[in-house]
Amino acid sequence: MSKRPLGLRPSNENTAPAKRRKLDLPVHKPAKLEEIHSGRQLQQLLRFQQSEGAHLKHAIQSFKAFLDSILHQPDDPDIPKRQAILKDYLESQSPRDQEEQDHVYMTDVMQSWSYAGQSNNDSLLSAVPAVLALLLKTISSLIDFRGHGIRLCRTLLQTTQLRNISRGLGAPKAKEHVISPCLRLLSEVVSFDGGALAKHLFSRRDTTLNSKDLVRNLGLRRASSQDAAEDRRKPSVRYNALRYILANLKYQDQVAKGEILSQANIVKAIFDDLKEDSPEIVAEILSVLTKSILLDKALPRSSKSRLLNERTLGRIATLYSYEESFDGSTISDKSVDALAHEFLLLVCTSPESGALVSQSGWYPPGTESDNYELSTEDEGDTIDLGLESLEWFEKFRDNVPVRNTTLAAFAQTLRPFANTLQTELLLAMFNAAPELVADYYFKKKNFSFDPKLTATWIGYSALIYSTVQLPVPGFLGRRDTYARAPPPESIVIESILPQPMTQKTLTKCLNQKTELIAFFAIRLMIVAFEKLKKVLALYKGTSLQHGSLWEESSTRLISEFCRRCPTMKEVITVYRTTSDRKSLQREAITRLLAEYHEVVPQVALNEKFDVSAELASRLTQLENIAAQSEDGALSLLELKHLLRIAQRSPSMRWWHKPETLQYSPFTTVLKLSVYASDTVPLEQIKVLLQSVVEENGILQQQTQISALDALVSSLRTPEGKATSRYVFGFLDNAVLRLVRKPIKYIDDLTSLEESAPSSTSKCNSGPISLLLMTLIEQWPFIVKVGNEGAQDVALWLATYLGCSAHIGESIEKLQIVRDALISAAVDEYHVSVLSQALQRSETANSPSASNNQMEEERSGVDSGKAERHAAGHESVDDLDEIFAAIPGEDKNHSGLSTWARKDVQDAVEDGDVGNLIACLCSEHLDIRKQGLTNLKKLLIKVEASSYSEKQQIYLLLGELVDTTEEHSLTQPLQSFVGVFATRALLVLKDPLHPLYGKLNKFLNKGPSWNIEKIPSYWVDKILVHPPDHDDAHYKEIEWLLDTFTDGLRTARDMEVFRIRNVFERLLSLYSSPFLSTFHRKKILALAARATSVEGSTTLITRSGVNSWIQAQLSLDGPCDVILQRMATRLLETCDQRRVSKWSGRLL
């Protein structure tokens, strides 16, 4: 075509010629999908016609819409009709010969698929496998279609269809719409009918499980969009590939699973960038691997270990920092990091899971066997080399071989200082495989542990502290017995005080101005000493069986420990610089000093520590602080540790009376033991005093009952009043004189025995305490002075003589002592009191006397005390004056409204919520209904509040509401349930309450309460189980008794207490020798409350309370008058006719 002449061009040369306008292509509207009304119509619609490609696609799409209407519209009333149409069509595709295996099922659809492949019709290549996958998914839950599904799956696994599947799986990366339908189709095939054709599919693994295609497809992930619903509707190729592999792992047999797991490239592709996958698929991966691989006992361990390598575990560990959460449509109560943590815990701590290998604990590989020669002393001239005869003993100073190499390498990749779950995992690995502890810390030498208050330092410190707290392995790692030789101390010490904790580092921590760092170092040393103590005790016991090697190793272990722990001088310096106001720090550092004296006394005694002055200071301080306060409790603990030091310290000056104390330290501690409350470490004080008494020969040690017990018992008064200070002063002076000049009083004792009449043939047969000689000498000086304390001293001397006779000391010698005391007395009262001493013992010693009379010695000799005791009893008139009457119902029911005017915290602390709870126990139905309605409103208010304890309060009130609704409002809620809920509120608002932990565990048991089991549950948790806090046992008992007493208000409450045997268990508690009078009175208060709610008959006939009262009265306790009034009250309020018949007219 020739150009236009220049003259014909436009005059404007700069203007480009106009382009030809592009014609709009005709827009084809998609054809309307056909509605299926019969199987014949569906068969005609899907008939293959090569010349009509567009018709084939339209037919497939119509079929897909038909299947969608069956699968996704379960509530449609036309579903049965559509299922019948589908079944009619599928039956038309079945072969005439049902046993024909090579028949092509749904021939027209398969031909359309092949045609799409031949004509490169990607649209049809995508639509056919998609509709087939949808068909299998639709009929998989319909039992009548099982045969059709099996035939379809067999057809899909034929060569022609597999060729089409292979083409789809290997399509270019950009054609996700072709790849994904094939993966979904294979997933449906392998999972159809519970994996009926999984084995058949695996036999065609060259196509169905082609590793090259699978690895590539596992890497085809789509960038996540902001729309999670869109991501679920159009999942990526990786998502479909993962679902397909997981289906194989779920439904294949053990051989097929093992071969799949042996494909390292597939396993690697599964876990690569696992952190980028959606929460749903991550949760599914972990679930399938747990149930189908780890917990499959038939799968060989070797197959599992191929999956659980260091790389795989490391990839799963990246989920600890997973941030995406499950959406609202997914039902999951755990986050992804929690699921990953559970999976790793199972993998790393279960021998059956594949990662954990059997190991020998503290014995490295090659050292656990007993096949080695040890030299002994019986081998003539052979030199005993001890541990040096073991060539392997010194090999493991810097590194140690382990059997669990995978876990050891994986442990190094964890970051326990940054995540508490990783710390928990690492500690669980250490506990399951103790050999990992030394290996881990050997490889962490380069970690700088200089004390710095950073998050990393705190996290790593917590790990080390928890590592030291791990238990000692059973048999130190051996299977069923201890080895002939101990494990290397270089490995053992890593579990007691790991390498980062060097002497230099710990000293720096102790001297830090930051209290938290210093306190951590102290607590770490305490737990390290406690663990060392356990190991040394184990070594000592084993040495009795296996010889001196264990003793030598014990010495070397102590030396290694001392090289790492701070010197005693540093610890003493910290103790002296710690202010008395820092009670918690002082208690901890005192405990550490006690551990030094107990475990490594050779180190402790190198430094001078004046425990006498410190003990005197603590005793003085304890007199001014209430033991029930927090400072008082810590002071008691500090005193306990100081007593441990004093028991082992040679520098303890028991007989030097400091200016700050009224008596010597010995007498002061003795006085403390006399008036010890439940919180004082009485048993430890007794052991300490016993050791001092025995060492100085103050009291005899021959009798079965300790003479110290007799001395302490004589210093106690029946009514619980304080013993006269003159008595303690007299005793203190006597003991000091005895310790300073013991030879003189030994001669006095010898002279006393020689001066005895010859008729007393048994005089020299029994023991007597040397202290009595000193008392004989000092008694005349008290009499001559004639002060007001002489009467108290006379009473005490008479009581002490009786107690000494009661424990088995020689009565003849005690009579001589008594006569010597009487001869020195000038006052008639003194003579009268001393004359009554030993009267019952003398009668009991005669041939015709009963031995039981000796048990009443103390009460018989002290007439003055008995009179005062009786006078105290006469002041008690009636039980109602001691115990409060049953509180009545609040007629105003203010709890229904007052809570609404306050915020949640004030309503809880002011008792308004408790008053609202009490409305549930009202006698009036309308009040109960209003109370329940208001509680539900309160729940909403609690949930929306900013109260720090709102979660626990919400949980408690929610469970109370559910319990009330289950119980029905036709009857009032049992009073003890309302009282329990009210008192539980007071516990939950105070996290430091001793019962805070136990109450939270109770609330987590279920959504509602079994009312009848509440009393027995708490009796068991408080009386049988140890408290969560040290020395809180009696506080828990007090809370229990107060709750039961306040809650026992009706006969219905009493019936529940009867069914759960509450009174039997509490009456047994009353007999505990360690229970205080305060708690005994509370038990009696509960029994008194029972008599007010028609419970007297039950107590008599079911609990045998009358016999119990008689048994308690025979012991002459401080509650005798209350018990007598209780017996009278029981008989007055019981069913007289029933009790008389029950007792055979004895009551």
PDB file of N, CA and C in Angstrom, residues 641-718:
ATOM      1  N   HIS A 641      16.212 -22.097 111.264  1.00  0.00           N
ATOM      2  CA  HIS A 641      17.515 -22.279 110.623  1.00  0.00           C
ATOM      3  C   HIS A 641      18.653 -22.006 111.606  1.00  0.00           C
ATOM      4  N   LEU A 642      18.483 -21.001 112.462  1.00  0.00           N
ATOM      5  CA  LEU A 642      19.515 -20.719 113.451  1.00  0.00           C
ATOM      6  C   LEU A 642      19.674 -21.877 114.437  1.00  0.00           C
ATOM      7  N   LEU A 643      18.577 -22.527 114.764  1.00  0.00           N
ATOM      8  CA  LEU A 643      18.664 -23.693 115.642  1.00  0.00           C
ATOM      9  C   LEU A 643      19.424 -24.834 114.969  1.00  0.00           C
ATOM     10  N   ARG A 644      19.242 -24.999 113.679  1.00  0.00           N
ATOM     11  CA  ARG A 644      20.012 -26.012 112.944  1.00  0.00           C
ATOM     12  C   ARG A 644      21.504 -25.693 113.001  1.00  0.00           C
ATOM     13  N   ILE A 645      21.843 -24.396 112.866  1.00  0.00           N
ATOM     14  CA  ILE A 645      23.252 -23.995 112.937  1.00  0.00           C
ATOM     15  C   ILE A 645      23.788 -24.236 114.345  1.00  0.00           C
ATOM     16  N   ALA A 646      23.003 -23.834 115.347  1.00  0.00           N
ATOM     17  CA  ALA A 646      23.443 -23.979 116.728  1.00  0.00           C
ATOM     18  C   ALA A 646      23.692 -25.438 117.094  1.00  0.00           C
ATOM     19  N   GLN A 647      22.905 -26.339 116.532  1.00  0.00           N
ATOM     20  CA  GLN A 647      23.062 -27.759 116.828  1.00  0.00           C
ATOM     21  C   GLN A 647      24.400 -28.304 116.330  1.00  0.00           C
ATOM     22  N   ARG A 648      24.964 -27.679 115.303  1.00  0.00           N
ATOM     23  CA  ARG A 648      26.189 -28.195 114.694  1.00  0.00           C
ATOM     24  C   ARG A 648      27.403 -27.294 114.903  1.00  0.00           C
ATOM     25  N   SER A 649      27.180 -26.131 115.453  1.00  0.00           N
ATOM     26  CA  SER A 649      28.273 -25.177 115.607  1.00  0.00           C
ATOM     27  C   SER A 649      28.958 -25.363 116.957  1.00  0.00           C
ATOM     28  N   PRO A 650      30.278 -25.580 116.972  1.00  0.00           N
ATOM     29  CA  PRO A 650      30.990 -25.720 118.267  1.00  0.00           C
ATOM     30  C   PRO A 650      31.129 -24.387 118.996  1.00  0.00           C
ATOM     31  N   SER A 651      30.892 -23.295 118.295  1.00  0.00           N
ATOM     32  CA  SER A 651      31.037 -21.985 118.929  1.00  0.00           C
ATOM     33  C   SER A 651      29.766 -21.509 119.621  1.00  0.00           C
ATOM     34  N   MET A 652      28.728 -22.350 119.636  1.00  0.00           N
ATOM     35  CA  MET A 652      27.473 -21.962 120.265  1.00  0.00           C
ATOM     36  C   MET A 652      27.630 -21.927 121.782  1.00  0.00           C
ATOM     37  N   ARG A 653      27.364 -20.779 122.404  1.00  0.00           N
ATOM     38  CA  ARG A 653      27.511 -20.597 123.842  1.00  0.00           C
ATOM     39  C   ARG A 653      26.137 -20.701 124.507  1.00  0.00           C
ATOM     40  N   TRP A 654      25.776 -21.941 124.869  1.00  0.00           N
ATOM     41  CA  TRP A 654      24.466 -22.186 125.435  1.00  0.00           C
ATOM     42  C   TRP A 654      24.336 -21.617 126.843  1.00  0.00           C
ATOM     43  N   TRP A 655      25.442 -21.496 127.543  1.00  0.00           N
ATOM     44  CA  TRP A 655      25.370 -21.163 128.962  1.00  0.00           C
ATOM     45  C   TRP A 655      25.830 -19.728 129.251  1.00  0.00           C
ATOM     46  N   HIS A 656      26.004 -18.945 128.189  1.00  0.00           N
ATOM     47  CA  HIS A 656      26.354 -17.534 128.359  1.00  0.00           C
ATOM     48  C   HIS A 656      25.093 -16.695 128.206  1.00  0.00           C
ATOM     49  N   LYS A 657      24.714 -16.001 129.280  1.00  0.00           N
ATOM     50  CA  LYS A 657      23.479 -15.217 129.249  1.00  0.00           C
ATOM     51  C   LYS A 657      23.768 -13.822 128.730  1.00  0.00           C
ATOM     52  N   PRO A 658      23.312 -13.506 127.507  1.00  0.00           N
ATOM     53  CA  PRO A 658      23.547 -12.163 126.946  1.00  0.00           C
ATOM     54  C   PRO A 658      22.650 -11.139 127.618  1.00  0.00           C
ATOM     55  N   GLU A 659      23.003  -9.884 127.424  1.00  0.00           N
ATOM     56  CA  GLU A 659      22.245  -8.809 128.057  1.00  0.00           C
ATOM     57  C   GLU A 659      20.830  -8.697 127.512  1.00  0.00           C
ATOM     58  N   THR A 660      20.658  -9.126 126.274  1.00  0.00           N
ATOM     59  CA  THR A 660      19.326  -8.973 125.636  1.00  0.00           C
ATOM     60  C   THR A 660      18.332 -10.028 126.071  1.00  0.00           C
ATOM     61  N   LEU A 661      18.803 -11.102 126.750  1.00  0.00           N
ATOM     62  CA  LEU A 661      17.919 -12.187 127.148  1.00  0.00           C
ATOM     63  C   LEU A 661      17.803 -12.244 128.660  1.00  0.00           C
ATOM     64  N   GLN A 662      16.628 -12.636 129.147  1.00  0.00           N
ATOM     65  CA  GLN A 662      16.392 -12.774 130.579  1.00  0.00           C
ATOM     66  C   GLN A 662      17.055 -14.024 131.134  1.00  0.00           C
ATOM     67  N   TYR A 663      17.131 -15.067 130.286  1.00  0.00           N
ATOM     68  CA  TYR A 663      17.737 -16.325 130.701  1.00  0.00           C
ATOM     69  C   TYR A 663      18.834 -16.705 129.707  1.00  0.00           C
ATOM     70  N   SER A 664      19.508 -17.797 129.982  1.00  0.00           N
ATOM     71  CA  SER A 664      20.507 -18.313 129.055  1.00  0.00           C
ATOM     72  C   SER A 664      19.822 -18.799 127.785  1.00  0.00           C
ATOM     73  N   PRO A 665      20.571 -18.919 126.674  1.00  0.00           N
ATOM     74  CA  PRO A 665      19.935 -19.413 125.437  1.00  0.00           C
ATOM     75  C   PRO A 665      19.262 -20.766 125.610  1.00  0.00           C
ATOM     76  N   PHE A 666      19.848 -21.651 126.409  1.00  0.00           N
ATOM     77  CA  PHE A 666      19.238 -22.969 126.609  1.00  0.00           C
ATOM     78  C   PHE A 666      17.867 -22.838 127.257  1.00  0.00           C
ATOM     79  N   THR A 667      17.792 -22.080 128.356  1.00  0.00           N
ATOM     80  CA  THR A 667      16.513 -21.931 129.059  1.00  0.00           C
ATOM     81  C   THR A 667      15.502 -21.159 128.209  1.00  0.00           C
ATOM     82  N   THR A 668      15.986 -20.207 127.431  1.00  0.00           N
ATOM     83  CA  THR A 668      15.079 -19.447 126.559  1.00  0.00           C
ATOM     84  C   THR A 668      14.446 -20.358 125.508  1.00  0.00           C
ATOM     85  N   VAL A 669      15.267 -21.223 124.899  1.00  0.00           N
ATOM     86  CA  VAL A 669      14.731 -22.164 123.909  1.00  0.00           C
ATOM     87  C   VAL A 669      13.818 -23.176 124.586  1.00  0.00           C
ATOM     88  N   LEU A 670      14.169 -23.597 125.800  1.00  0.00           N
ATOM     89  CA  LEU A 670      13.312 -24.511 126.548  1.00  0.00           C
ATOM     90  C   LEU A 670      11.953 -23.865 126.816  1.00  0.00           C
ATOM     91  N   LYS A 671      11.966 -22.603 127.194  1.00  0.00           N
ATOM     92  CA  LYS A 671      10.713 -21.879 127.426  1.00  0.00           C
ATOM     93  C   LYS A 671       9.902 -21.783 126.142  1.00  0.00           C
ATOM     94  N   LEU A 672      10.590 -21.556 125.035  1.00  0.00           N
ATOM     95  CA  LEU A 672       9.890 -21.491 123.749  1.00  0.00           C
ATOM     96  C   LEU A 672       9.213 -22.813 123.429  1.00  0.00           C
ATOM     97  N   SER A 673       9.859 -23.921 123.740  1.00  0.00           N
ATOM     98  CA  SER A 673       9.263 -25.234 123.462  1.00  0.00           C
ATOM     99  C   SER A 673       8.063 -25.502 124.354  1.00  0.00           C
ATOM    100  N   VAL A 674       8.062 -24.911 125.567  1.00  0.00           N
ATOM    101  CA  VAL A 674       6.942 -25.112 126.488  1.00  0.00           C
ATOM    102  C   VAL A 674       5.686 -24.429 125.969  1.00  0.00           C
ATOM    103  N   TYR A 675       5.851 -23.207 125.443  1.00  0.00           N
ATOM    104  CA  TYR A 675       4.700 -22.432 124.980  1.00  0.00           C
ATOM    105  C   TYR A 675       4.627 -22.368 123.464  1.00  0.00           C
ATOM    106  N   ALA A 676       5.177 -23.362 122.799  1.00  0.00           N
ATOM    107  CA  ALA A 676       5.221 -23.339 121.335  1.00  0.00           C
ATOM    108  C   ALA A 676       3.817 -23.391 120.759  1.00  0.00           C
ATOM    109  N   SER A 677       3.592 -22.533 119.774  1.00  0.00           N
ATOM    110  CA  SER A 677       2.329 -22.565 119.024  1.00  0.00           C
ATOM    111  C   SER A 677       2.476 -23.547 117.866  1.00  0.00           C
ATOM    112  N   ASP A 678       1.411 -23.639 117.047  1.00  0.00           N
ATOM    113  CA  ASP A 678       1.438 -24.577 115.929  1.00  0.00           C
ATOM    114  C   ASP A 678       2.483 -24.199 114.892  1.00  0.00           C
ATOM    115  N   THR A 679       2.854 -22.936 114.840  1.00  0.00           N
ATOM    116  CA  THR A 679       3.782 -22.484 113.799  1.00  0.00           C
ATOM    117  C   THR A 679       5.244 -22.654 114.174  1.00  0.00           C
ATOM    118  N   VAL A 680       5.526 -22.929 115.453  1.00  0.00           N
ATOM    119  CA  VAL A 680       6.911 -23.072 115.904  1.00  0.00           C
ATOM    120  C   VAL A 680       7.413 -24.475 115.571  1.00  0.00           C
ATOM    121  N   PRO A 681       8.644 -24.613 115.075  1.00  0.00           N
ATOM    122  CA  PRO A 681       9.195 -25.937 114.748  1.00  0.00           C
ATOM    123  C   PRO A 681       9.516 -26.733 116.006  1.00  0.00           C
ATOM    124  N   LEU A 682       8.495 -27.252 116.683  1.00  0.00           N
ATOM    125  CA  LEU A 682       8.655 -27.883 117.987  1.00  0.00           C
ATOM    126  C   LEU A 682       9.549 -29.113 117.917  1.00  0.00           C
ATOM    127  N   GLU A 683       9.369 -29.944 116.898  1.00  0.00           N
ATOM    128  CA  GLU A 683      10.147 -31.165 116.807  1.00  0.00           C
ATOM    129  C   GLU A 683      11.632 -30.859 116.670  1.00  0.00           C
ATOM    130  N   GLN A 684      11.965 -29.860 115.895  1.00  0.00           N
ATOM    131  CA  GLN A 684      13.366 -29.501 115.711  1.00  0.00           C
ATOM    132  C   GLN A 684      13.953 -28.919 116.999  1.00  0.00           C
ATOM    133  N   ILE A 685      13.168 -28.134 117.729  1.00  0.00           N
ATOM    134  CA  ILE A 685      13.637 -27.598 119.000  1.00  0.00           C
ATOM    135  C   ILE A 685      13.891 -28.734 119.980  1.00  0.00           C
ATOM    136  N   LYS A 686      13.022 -29.721 119.970  1.00  0.00           N
ATOM    137  CA  LYS A 686      13.191 -30.854 120.874  1.00  0.00           C
ATOM    138  C   LYS A 686      14.474 -31.618 120.563  1.00  0.00           C
ATOM    139  N   VAL A 687      14.746 -31.840 119.282  1.00  0.00           N
ATOM    140  CA  VAL A 687      15.978 -32.539 118.901  1.00  0.00           C
ATOM    141  C   VAL A 687      17.198 -31.750 119.341  1.00  0.00           C
ATOM    142  N   LEU A 688      17.149 -30.434 119.164  1.00  0.00           N
ATOM    143  CA  LEU A 688      18.274 -29.591 119.554  1.00  0.00           C
ATOM    144  C   LEU A 688      18.494 -29.642 121.061  1.00  0.00           C
ATOM    145  N   LEU A 689      17.417 -29.447 121.838  1.00  0.00           N
ATOM    146  CA  LEU A 689      17.555 -29.496 123.291  1.00  0.00           C
ATOM    147  C   LEU A 689      18.028 -30.860 123.766  1.00  0.00           C
ATOM    148  N   GLN A 690      17.550 -31.898 123.137  1.00  0.00           N
ATOM    149  CA  GLN A 690      17.960 -33.245 123.516  1.00  0.00           C
ATOM    150  C   GLN A 690      19.462 -33.438 123.317  1.00  0.00           C
ATOM    151  N   SER A 691      19.980 -32.914 122.192  1.00  0.00           N
ATOM    152  CA  SER A 691      21.417 -33.056 121.932  1.00  0.00           C
ATOM    153  C   SER A 691      22.244 -32.273 122.959  1.00  0.00           C
ATOM    154  N   VAL A 692      21.771 -31.078 123.342  1.00  0.00           N
ATOM    155  CA  VAL A 692      22.489 -30.282 124.343  1.00  0.00           C
ATOM    156  C   VAL A 692      22.443 -30.965 125.705  1.00  0.00           C
ATOM    157  N   VAL A 693      21.276 -31.459 126.080  1.00  0.00           N
ATOM    158  CA  VAL A 693      21.120 -32.133 127.370  1.00  0.00           C
ATOM    159  C   VAL A 693      21.985 -33.381 127.443  1.00  0.00           C
ATOM    160  N   GLU A 694      21.998 -34.135 126.371  1.00  0.00           N
ATOM    161  CA  GLU A 694      22.775 -35.374 126.345  1.00  0.00           C
ATOM    162  C   GLU A 694      24.272 -35.071 126.388  1.00  0.00           C
ATOM    163  N   GLU A 695      24.691 -34.054 125.661  1.00  0.00           N
ATOM    164  CA  GLU A 695      26.111 -33.713 125.614  1.00  0.00           C
ATOM    165  C   GLU A 695      26.628 -33.258 126.977  1.00  0.00           C
ATOM    166  N   ASN A 696      25.814 -32.555 127.743  1.00  0.00           N
ATOM    167  CA  ASN A 696      26.251 -32.005 129.028  1.00  0.00           C
ATOM    168  C   ASN A 696      25.815 -32.852 130.219  1.00  0.00           C
ATOM    169  N   GLY A 697      25.105 -33.952 129.969  1.00  0.00           N
ATOM    170  CA  GLY A 697      24.731 -34.850 131.044  1.00  0.00           C
ATOM    171  C   GLY A 697      23.761 -34.267 132.034  1.00  0.00           C
ATOM    172  N   ILE A 698      22.908 -33.365 131.609  1.00  0.00           N
ATOM    173  CA  ILE A 698      21.981 -32.704 132.531  1.00  0.00           C
ATOM    174  C   ILE A 698      20.876 -33.656 132.966  1.00  0.00           C
ATOM    175  N   LEU A 699      20.345 -34.429 132.022  1.00  0.00           N
ATOM    176  CA  LEU A 699      19.256 -35.362 132.301  1.00  0.00           C
ATOM    177  C   LEU A 699      19.688 -36.766 131.919  1.00  0.00           C
ATOM    178  N   GLN A 700      19.088 -37.751 132.573  1.00  0.00           N
ATOM    179  CA  GLN A 700      19.407 -39.152 132.274  1.00  0.00           C
ATOM    180  C   GLN A 700      18.836 -39.549 130.916  1.00  0.00           C
ATOM    181  N   GLN A 701      19.422 -40.558 130.262  1.00  0.00           N
ATOM    182  CA  GLN A 701      19.029 -40.980 128.918  1.00  0.00           C
ATOM    183  C   GLN A 701      18.610 -42.452 128.876  1.00  0.00           C
ATOM    184  N   GLN A 702      18.409 -43.072 130.053  1.00  0.00           N
ATOM    185  CA  GLN A 702      18.148 -44.515 130.071  1.00  0.00           C
ATOM    186  C   GLN A 702      16.680 -44.881 129.886  1.00  0.00           C
ATOM    187  N   THR A 703      15.765 -44.029 130.254  1.00  0.00           N
ATOM    188  CA  THR A 703      14.345 -44.385 130.178  1.00  0.00           C
ATOM    189  C   THR A 703      13.842 -44.321 128.742  1.00  0.00           C
ATOM    190  N   GLN A 704      12.793 -45.103 128.493  1.00  0.00           N
ATOM    191  CA  GLN A 704      12.235 -45.145 127.143  1.00  0.00           C
ATOM    192  C   GLN A 704      11.636 -43.799 126.754  1.00  0.00           C
ATOM    193  N   ILE A 705      10.943 -43.161 127.682  1.00  0.00           N
ATOM    194  CA  ILE A 705      10.425 -41.812 127.453  1.00  0.00           C
ATOM    195  C   ILE A 705      11.490 -40.823 127.878  1.00  0.00           C
ATOM    196  N   SER A 706      11.739 -39.852 127.056  1.00  0.00           N
ATOM    197  CA  SER A 706      12.820 -38.905 127.304  1.00  0.00           C
ATOM    198  C   SER A 706      12.578 -38.104 128.584  1.00  0.00           C
ATOM    199  N   ALA A 707      13.666 -37.902 129.358  1.00  0.00           N
ATOM    200  CA  ALA A 707      13.581 -37.068 130.551  1.00  0.00           C
ATOM    201  C   ALA A 707      13.304 -35.615 130.196  1.00  0.00           C
ATOM    202  N   LEU A 708      13.693 -35.229 128.962  1.00  0.00           N
ATOM    203  CA  LEU A 708      13.397 -33.867 128.514  1.00  0.00           C
ATOM    204  C   LEU A 708      11.893 -33.670 128.387  1.00  0.00           C
ATOM    205  N   ASP A 709      11.169 -34.697 127.933  1.00  0.00           N
ATOM    206  CA  ASP A 709       9.709 -34.592 127.847  1.00  0.00           C
ATOM    207  C   ASP A 709       9.094 -34.383 129.227  1.00  0.00           C
ATOM    208  N   ALA A 710       9.646 -35.065 130.231  1.00  0.00           N
ATOM    209  CA  ALA A 710       9.134 -34.877 131.583  1.00  0.00           C
ATOM    210  C   ALA A 710       9.383 -33.462 132.074  1.00  0.00           C
ATOM    211  N   LEU A 711      10.556 -32.916 131.767  1.00  0.00           N
ATOM    212  CA  LEU A 711      10.863 -31.554 132.180  1.00  0.00           C
ATOM    213  C   LEU A 711       9.935 -30.552 131.504  1.00  0.00           C
ATOM    214  N   VAL A 712       9.730 -30.704 130.200  1.00  0.00           N
ATOM    215  CA  VAL A 712       8.851 -29.790 129.470  1.00  0.00           C
ATOM    216  C   VAL A 712       7.417 -29.919 129.972  1.00  0.00           C
ATOM    217  N   SER A 713       6.976 -31.137 130.227  1.00  0.00           N
ATOM    218  CA  SER A 713       5.611 -31.353 130.699  1.00  0.00           C
ATOM    219  C   SER A 713       5.393 -30.722 132.063  1.00  0.00           C
ATOM    220  N   SER A 714       6.394 -30.777 132.922  1.00  0.00           N
ATOM    221  CA  SER A 714       6.248 -30.197 134.261  1.00  0.00           C
ATOM    222  C   SER A 714       6.137 -28.680 134.224  1.00  0.00           C
ATOM    223  N   LEU A 715       6.660 -28.062 133.168  1.00  0.00           N
ATOM    224  CA  LEU A 715       6.637 -26.604 133.071  1.00  0.00           C
ATOM    225  C   LEU A 715       5.346 -26.082 132.445  1.00  0.00           C
ATOM    226  N   ARG A 716       4.486 -26.973 131.996  1.00  0.00           N
ATOM    227  CA  ARG A 716       3.216 -26.559 131.402  1.00  0.00           C
ATOM    228  C   ARG A 716       2.122 -26.583 132.453  1.00  0.00           C
ATOM    229  N   THR A 717       1.234 -25.582 132.413  1.00  0.00           N
ATOM    230  CA  THR A 717       0.127 -25.511 133.353  1.00  0.00           C
ATOM    231  C   THR A 717      -1.130 -26.051 132.706  1.00  0.00           C
ATOM    232  N   PRO A 718      -2.015 -26.680 133.461  1.00  0.00           N
ATOM    233  CA  PRO A 718      -3.230 -27.264 132.861  1.00  0.00           C
ATOM    234  C   PRO A 718      -4.102 -26.253 132.154  1.00  0.00           C
TER     235      PRO A 718
END
